[in-house]
Amino acid sequence: MLFNSYTFLIFLAVVLPVSRVLSNWTARKGFLVAVSYLFYAAWNPPFVLLLWFSTVVDWYLARAIYHAAHPGRRKGLLGVSLLINLGLLGYFKYGGFLLDNFTALMHGLGVVYQPPPFSIILPVGISFYTFQTLSYTIDIYRGKFAPWHSFLDYALYVSFFPQLVAGPIVRAHDFLPQCVEPKLGSARQVGWGLSLLVLGLFYKVVIADRIMAEVVEAVYDAAALPNFAEAWTGTLAFAIQIYADFAGYSLCAIGVGLCFGFVLPDNFRFPLAAVGFADFWRRWHITLSTWLGSYLYIPLGGNRKGTLNTYRNLVITMLLGGLWHGASWLFVLWGGLHAFYLVVERLIQGQAWARHRLWQVPPVQFGLALLTFTLGCFTRVFFRAPHLERALTTLKMMLGAGWHMQPGIEIARRDYLMVLALLAAFLLFEWYMRDKSYEWLAAQMPWWARSAIMAVLLFAVVISLPKGDHAFIYFQF
Amino acid sequence: MPSSTSNSNSRIPHAPYGKQWLLALLLFAGLLLPVELALHEQGHLPSVTDSMALWAYQRSQVYPHPRAADETKQGAKHIVLLGSSRMQLGVAPDVLEQTLPGYTVTQLGINGTVGLAVLKDLAEDPAFTGLVIYDANIVSLARQGETSQQRWVDYYRREWSHWGRWDKMANLAIQTILQERFLLFSSTLSPRQLLVFIPGAAPAYIETRPDRYRAAHYYSLLTPAGLDRLRTRIIDLTQRNYARTAPTSQADFLDSLHTLVRPAVAKIQQRGGNVLFLHFPVGAELRDLYDTPELRRQYWDQIAPITGAPTLHFADIPAMRALPVPDASHLDAKDARRFTLLLADELRRLQLVSVAE
């Protein structure tokens, strides 16, 4: 079920009041687990069994790890959890990819190998809920968290529908303590939660789907090759599309969670205003980057074992982070380019001239943010292109090869202007908001001005809502 | 670093949220109503979104329904329309159903594509036993278009083959009801039109109906100059598509007939179904591409003997040949109705349908 669907609006309109009617806290949590499974089943019912399996397995393994006296046994049980969770992820998400690469390798070695047909449906959200259950088990193994006393709470933690299919990736220590005291979204929480839901839908439905998607598809999915201007326009449009799509989803998730009284972690902090790539990853898909930091980068040694090892750890983390997004070498290249940027940034930061006060002057900082955004666009080409050849061609065109080419894509002049105008608006808004929050912004306005803004956003969403089949891009990950 | 959203209850701004949302909803309604009325005034027509979900729903309807709500449709035989925009704009399923009682007609044509992938999909579906009417010409049977509709087939197989389709069907039903009744939800209006160009937003000349028939109102909703511009664009687009997707030679075309089309036709015929290859009218500007005596001899005349399926060429039926083609490629809604009636006559004459008189 998509947040931007009519069925979700009906679902929410039924579930929210019913949950408020239930006065017993345990009954309300049970109801939320049941409707979360219904929400998941709306996509493909048999896969709720997988969600249930993942939940039950980690619940019992975590308890066993906690009670195991022998370190070897604890390690073994953790290994079982990793094997099961990563095994599920590997089978459903990377099975076809591994088989294709193995076949290619065999062919490369001159061995004729015809693999059996491998057609597996990728269960929506598996990358997200697997990471949540893994973090619970690993935290208990590390002694940072004790097994939770209530299976119902744990089941709600894994399946809570606002964050189930595309995050934010919630940690057990953030969510489970919220299950202790009875929760009923207060008027403030519901009022603000609905505001975030409308803002998120505006990002997704209007900006990502109705304005940017057409230009992006025209450039990246056309048979014809784009020239310089077209390649840049398509890529800039994609930069806004992917941001509005995913940040929109996160805003919806946080808003809906708040309506039920639950606080979900932040996932974006105005990332288009990031100065440098380390800053970018503190602002973009925060719950993934902190997850990778806690469970991969730091265990690898982080930055504690010398410069070279730090670079190695960065590269491994970013390559695996890329692969998390999808079973494709394009995502690996995307992660690799990010790793390259991070390594170069660290090298630069080590130079004396890089610590000059000049770099802290606001206009220079803004210039650096623009540079970060522009360099980030080169990574986004790998994220969006349907295949490597198209990605490389698009990059070549962006780097000047397409300068003298005739237009090959049908993009109207007003679409160029729309992309550029929205891009400028986004960059300026994000820069202005860089160290602020939506709450701060709302608090600056009189209540009637917020009403007017909500009315306009709702209007824009309604007239844009029913035009096509646009799932959230991050559903595929 | 502060968060951009509410990761702490204490940061949620204080406001009279009840009053705020009440005013927001009033303002929202105040925006919707006048715009809806203005769109009616400007002559816009309701139009549904021709989405993959709508196509998949129609695709799922090509089987006999023993318990159909409409008794005339119980156990009805099926006619499935395949092809491109010419099929979508040229044949009205409701008109064909009225003319051929006992038949259910499903529109599966897809704009800008050719029907080979869906023909193959139907051929490989053992439950399908109906009549396929295929929008056929030199391009639409060439191997170059083999996968142009594959995305729709894959979507149907992936998303419509399990219980998860009920969510999509419910969403589709709500969307269709809203789009049929309110112009603001119409698929032909873009936010850009509504937000920026409302005063001069010209009505779209094509409306899509829930049965996926697309009615084109060239004469009533386009000015003569607008129609000229559209014709130039369609001719240019058709020529470019032709250059990309036409067979490289006669041998290439015949090979496609032998290896792609004939096996699919044979499978459908073995189950008691059939396929009719129908050539739609094209304007004089495009005749060189589709309809010269040489092309007819080399390409069109080869289809029936190789595939074993009947063919129907518009040029052979004087009443069809006489129909105007305003944009050089598609029929106006009024002429599409006439074309559909003529097609029904031909289906009877070719004994592809059996209708009690």
XYZ file of C-alpha atoms in Angstrom, chain A residues 91-446:
356
model
C 18.485 -15.034 -1.722
C 15.654 -12.638 -2.488
C 17.667 -9.578 -3.409
C 20.973 -10.787 -4.769
C 20.252 -14.343 -5.954
C 19.665 -13.411 -9.579
C 22.560 -10.951 -9.546
C 24.997 -13.549 -8.171
C 23.816 -16.142 -10.657
C 24.176 -13.724 -13.588
C 27.708 -12.799 -12.507
C 28.669 -16.415 -11.957
C 27.377 -17.266 -15.431
C 29.324 -14.358 -16.933
C 32.445 -15.498 -15.089
C 32.046 -19.045 -16.394
C 31.593 -17.740 -19.930
C 34.675 -15.600 -19.451
C 36.612 -18.718 -18.485
C 35.290 -20.501 -21.536
C 32.962 -22.789 -19.589
C 29.511 -23.218 -21.137
C 27.081 -22.863 -18.260
C 23.353 -22.308 -18.596
C 21.848 -21.506 -15.189
C 18.322 -22.606 -14.326
C 15.661 -19.878 -14.585
C 15.773 -17.718 -11.450
C 12.750 -15.501 -11.136
C 12.239 -14.338 -7.572
C 10.024 -11.475 -6.443
C 11.894 -9.049 -4.198
C 9.813 -8.694 -1.015
C 9.147 -5.015 -0.536
C 10.909 -3.504 2.475
C 13.108 -6.548 3.148
C 16.275 -4.422 3.195
C 14.741 -2.164 5.809
C 13.179 -4.610 8.259
C 16.125 -7.008 8.006
C 18.437 -4.190 9.086
C 16.114 -3.408 12.006
C 16.009 -6.972 13.296
C 19.775 -7.314 12.792
C 20.473 -4.172 14.795
C 18.381 -5.585 17.687
C 20.355 -8.837 17.754
C 23.760 -7.164 17.359
C 23.029 -4.607 20.074
C 22.124 -7.432 22.466
C 25.269 -9.335 21.489
C 27.322 -6.226 22.237
C 25.590 -5.830 25.585
C 24.177 -2.437 24.647
C 20.608 -3.546 24.990
C 18.785 -6.222 26.962
C 16.175 -8.465 25.348
C 12.823 -6.729 25.451
C 10.221 -8.239 27.739
C 7.263 -8.085 25.365
C 7.083 -9.974 22.085
C 4.120 -7.807 21.071
C 6.245 -4.670 21.418
C 9.023 -6.283 19.423
C 6.622 -7.369 16.667
C 5.344 -3.787 16.518
C 8.922 -2.491 16.341
C 9.651 -4.640 13.287
C 6.321 -4.175 11.512
C 5.048 -0.688 12.452
C 3.519 0.245 9.112
C 4.659 3.880 8.667
C 8.332 2.809 8.528
C 7.948 -0.823 7.426
C 8.656 -0.693 3.715
C 11.064 2.215 3.228
C 12.299 3.331 6.598
C 13.446 5.338 8.454
C 15.467 2.381 9.754
C 14.574 2.486 13.440
C 16.804 1.119 16.206
C 15.285 -0.961 18.958
C 16.550 1.403 21.671
C 14.733 4.283 19.963
C 11.423 2.513 19.462
C 10.854 -0.134 22.124
C 11.009 2.230 25.138
C 8.134 4.126 23.491
C 5.992 0.992 23.900
C 6.070 1.097 27.686
C 3.759 4.001 28.434
C 0.340 4.068 26.731
C 0.457 6.237 23.632
C -2.344 8.180 22.045
C -1.308 10.873 19.618
C -1.979 14.219 21.280
C -3.767 16.999 19.396
C -0.366 18.571 18.802
C 1.113 15.337 17.526
C -1.825 14.582 15.219
C -2.009 18.171 13.987
C 1.706 18.345 13.245
C 1.845 14.744 11.983
C -0.842 15.475 9.402
C 1.087 18.594 8.358
C 4.197 16.448 7.746
C 2.078 13.918 5.844
C 0.741 16.618 3.523
C 4.219 18.110 3.054
C 5.633 14.652 2.295
C 2.879 13.927 -0.208
C 3.526 17.295 -1.857
C 7.210 16.397 -2.235
C 6.405 12.977 -3.631
C 3.304 13.501 -5.740
C 3.818 17.002 -7.082
C 7.578 17.571 -7.199
C 8.919 14.060 -7.787
C 6.167 12.439 -9.850
C 4.367 15.185 -11.693
C 7.114 17.678 -12.407
C 10.488 15.930 -12.374
C 9.691 12.353 -13.401
C 8.644 13.292 -16.948
C 11.927 15.076 -17.645
C 14.021 12.331 -16.030
C 12.266 9.579 -17.991
C 12.578 11.579 -21.214
C 16.350 11.772 -20.771
C 17.206 8.415 -19.227
C 14.667 6.084 -20.822
C 14.620 7.448 -24.373
C 16.200 5.528 -27.211
C 17.900 8.719 -28.442
C 21.047 10.070 -26.801
C 20.869 13.325 -24.844
C 23.133 16.234 -25.691
C 25.014 18.283 -23.075
C 22.061 20.406 -21.961
C 19.642 17.482 -21.976
C 21.949 15.222 -19.991
C 22.439 17.903 -17.348
C 18.736 18.787 -17.236
C 17.771 15.133 -16.801
C 20.355 14.587 -14.093
C 19.505 17.774 -12.196
C 15.839 16.824 -12.416
C 16.694 13.389 -11.043
C 18.613 14.943 -8.169
C 15.432 16.738 -7.154
C 13.201 13.766 -7.971
C 15.058 11.240 -5.829
C 15.324 13.699 -2.958
C 11.661 14.720 -3.095
C 10.635 11.086 -3.479
C 12.578 9.686 -0.541
C 12.462 12.695 1.768
C 8.747 12.847 0.944
C 8.330 9.242 2.020
C 10.256 9.862 5.239
C 8.151 12.918 6.058
C 4.988 10.872 5.504
C 6.325 8.042 7.680
C 7.355 10.379 10.509
C 4.056 12.264 10.256
C 1.889 9.136 10.307
C 3.930 7.653 13.153
C 3.402 10.848 15.111
C -0.367 10.628 14.592
C -0.228 7.353 16.540
C 1.993 8.924 19.195
C 5.262 7.329 18.047
C 8.369 9.368 17.289
C 10.480 8.033 14.418
C 14.065 9.142 13.815
C 14.896 11.835 11.351
C 16.085 10.681 7.937
C 17.028 13.915 6.141
C 18.510 17.238 7.229
C 18.428 19.451 4.157
C 21.098 17.438 2.323
C 21.175 19.675 -0.755
C 22.933 22.223 1.461
C 25.673 19.800 2.496
C 29.225 21.195 2.411
C 31.313 18.203 1.468
C 30.422 14.532 1.331
C 30.977 13.701 4.990
C 28.415 16.412 5.721
C 26.194 15.035 2.969
C 26.077 11.621 4.639
C 25.172 13.254 7.948
C 22.156 14.732 6.172
C 21.041 12.130 3.581
C 19.338 8.849 4.523
C 20.667 9.368 8.026
C 19.255 6.149 9.467
C 21.084 4.059 6.855
C 24.377 5.917 7.175
C 24.312 5.683 10.978
C 23.383 1.975 10.716
C 26.320 1.349 8.390
C 28.545 3.410 10.655
C 27.558 1.489 13.792
C 27.523 -2.035 12.381
C 30.090 -1.926 9.584
C 32.449 1.063 9.526
C 33.219 1.139 13.254
C 33.573 -2.666 13.632
C 35.991 -2.545 10.688
C 38.094 -0.145 12.739
C 36.578 3.168 11.655
C 39.218 5.880 11.679
C 41.100 4.444 14.653
C 43.653 2.314 12.823
C 45.635 4.708 10.702
C 45.005 6.641 7.535
C 45.154 3.816 5.037
C 42.849 1.598 7.059
C 40.416 4.483 7.432
C 40.295 4.842 3.647
C 39.882 1.091 3.242
C 37.009 1.105 5.757
C 35.344 4.029 4.010
C 35.572 2.291 0.652
C 34.213 -1.025 1.980
C 31.346 0.733 3.759
C 30.357 2.801 0.746
C 30.620 -0.101 -1.706
C 28.402 -2.273 0.504
C 26.122 0.696 1.109
C 25.801 1.006 -2.649
C 25.044 -2.674 -3.006
C 22.380 -2.384 -0.288
C 20.416 -0.169 -2.690
C 20.132 -2.880 -5.295
C 21.657 -5.907 -6.954
C 23.491 -4.065 -9.691
C 27.039 -3.011 -10.431
C 25.676 0.473 -11.077
C 24.917 0.838 -7.362
C 28.387 -0.431 -6.533
C 29.841 2.238 -8.824
C 27.603 4.808 -7.163
C 28.962 3.781 -3.764
C 32.505 3.665 -5.133
C 32.296 7.227 -6.430
C 30.976 8.389 -3.068
C 33.880 6.600 -1.372
C 36.297 8.318 -3.751
C 34.829 11.715 -2.880
C 35.047 10.952 0.857
C 38.675 9.856 0.593
C 39.656 12.918 -1.455
C 37.806 15.130 1.006
C 39.780 13.629 3.901
C 43.018 14.138 2.000
C 42.145 17.782 1.390
C 41.097 18.336 4.997
C 44.525 17.149 6.074
C 46.190 20.066 4.247
C 47.017 23.260 6.123
C 45.499 25.509 3.438
C 42.184 23.733 3.820
C 41.897 25.044 7.383
C 42.128 28.698 6.319
C 39.348 30.929 7.695
C 38.384 31.888 4.162
C 36.629 28.553 3.705
C 34.264 29.369 6.574
C 32.969 32.599 4.997
C 29.249 32.066 4.198
C 29.436 32.814 0.431
C 32.372 30.407 0.123
C 30.479 27.813 2.119
C 27.510 28.250 -0.216
C 29.849 27.821 -3.181
C 31.194 24.623 -1.614
C 27.625 23.387 -1.125
C 26.950 24.000 -4.826
C 30.164 22.137 -5.676
C 29.119 19.221 -3.459
C 25.710 19.115 -5.133
C 27.264 19.231 -8.609
C 29.759 16.472 -7.851
C 26.921 14.481 -6.321
C 25.093 14.697 -9.645
C 27.791 12.536 -11.251
C 27.049 9.791 -8.722
C 23.317 10.089 -9.373
C 23.852 9.177 -13.019
C 24.802 5.650 -11.870
C 21.814 5.597 -9.557
C 19.327 6.338 -12.329
C 20.711 5.012 -15.610
C 19.046 1.776 -16.735
C 22.412 0.213 -17.604
C 26.123 0.942 -17.529
C 26.401 1.951 -21.170
C 23.716 4.588 -20.751
C 25.352 5.836 -17.556
C 28.734 6.245 -19.223
C 27.235 7.926 -22.282
C 25.271 10.334 -20.116
C 28.411 11.148 -18.112
C 30.342 11.758 -21.316
C 27.644 14.132 -22.527
C 27.642 15.965 -19.194
C 31.400 16.340 -19.358
C 31.192 18.115 -22.692
C 31.014 15.471 -25.396
C 27.432 16.453 -26.123
C 28.137 20.172 -26.339
C 27.697 20.469 -30.103
C 25.103 17.747 -30.534
C 21.640 18.550 -31.809
C 18.828 17.984 -29.296
C 17.907 14.299 -29.299
C 15.283 14.302 -26.567
C 11.922 15.991 -26.670
C 12.115 18.407 -23.738
C 10.039 21.544 -24.014
C 11.694 24.863 -23.203
C 9.252 25.385 -20.328
C 10.370 22.049 -18.849
C 13.981 23.230 -18.875
C 12.884 26.400 -17.125
C 10.744 24.476 -14.644
C 13.642 22.213 -13.681
C 16.066 25.109 -13.292
C 13.598 27.249 -11.357
C 12.722 24.427 -8.969
C 16.362 23.492 -8.553
C 17.262 27.074 -7.653
C 14.312 27.234 -5.251
C 15.307 23.961 -3.604
C 18.981 24.925 -3.231
C 18.170 28.324 -1.749
C 15.504 26.921 0.570
C 17.786 24.130 1.758
C 20.634 26.573 2.331
C 18.356 28.848 4.328
C 17.084 25.853 6.344
C 20.505 24.234 6.686
C 20.696 24.544 10.478
C 16.988 24.918 11.130
C 13.971 22.627 11.128
C 10.455 22.511 9.738
C 9.198 22.996 13.286
C 11.199 26.195 13.580
C 9.828 27.394 10.251
C 6.256 26.618 11.265
C 6.728 28.348 14.595
C 7.636 31.580 12.759
C 4.233 31.731 11.072
C 0.811 32.698 12.391
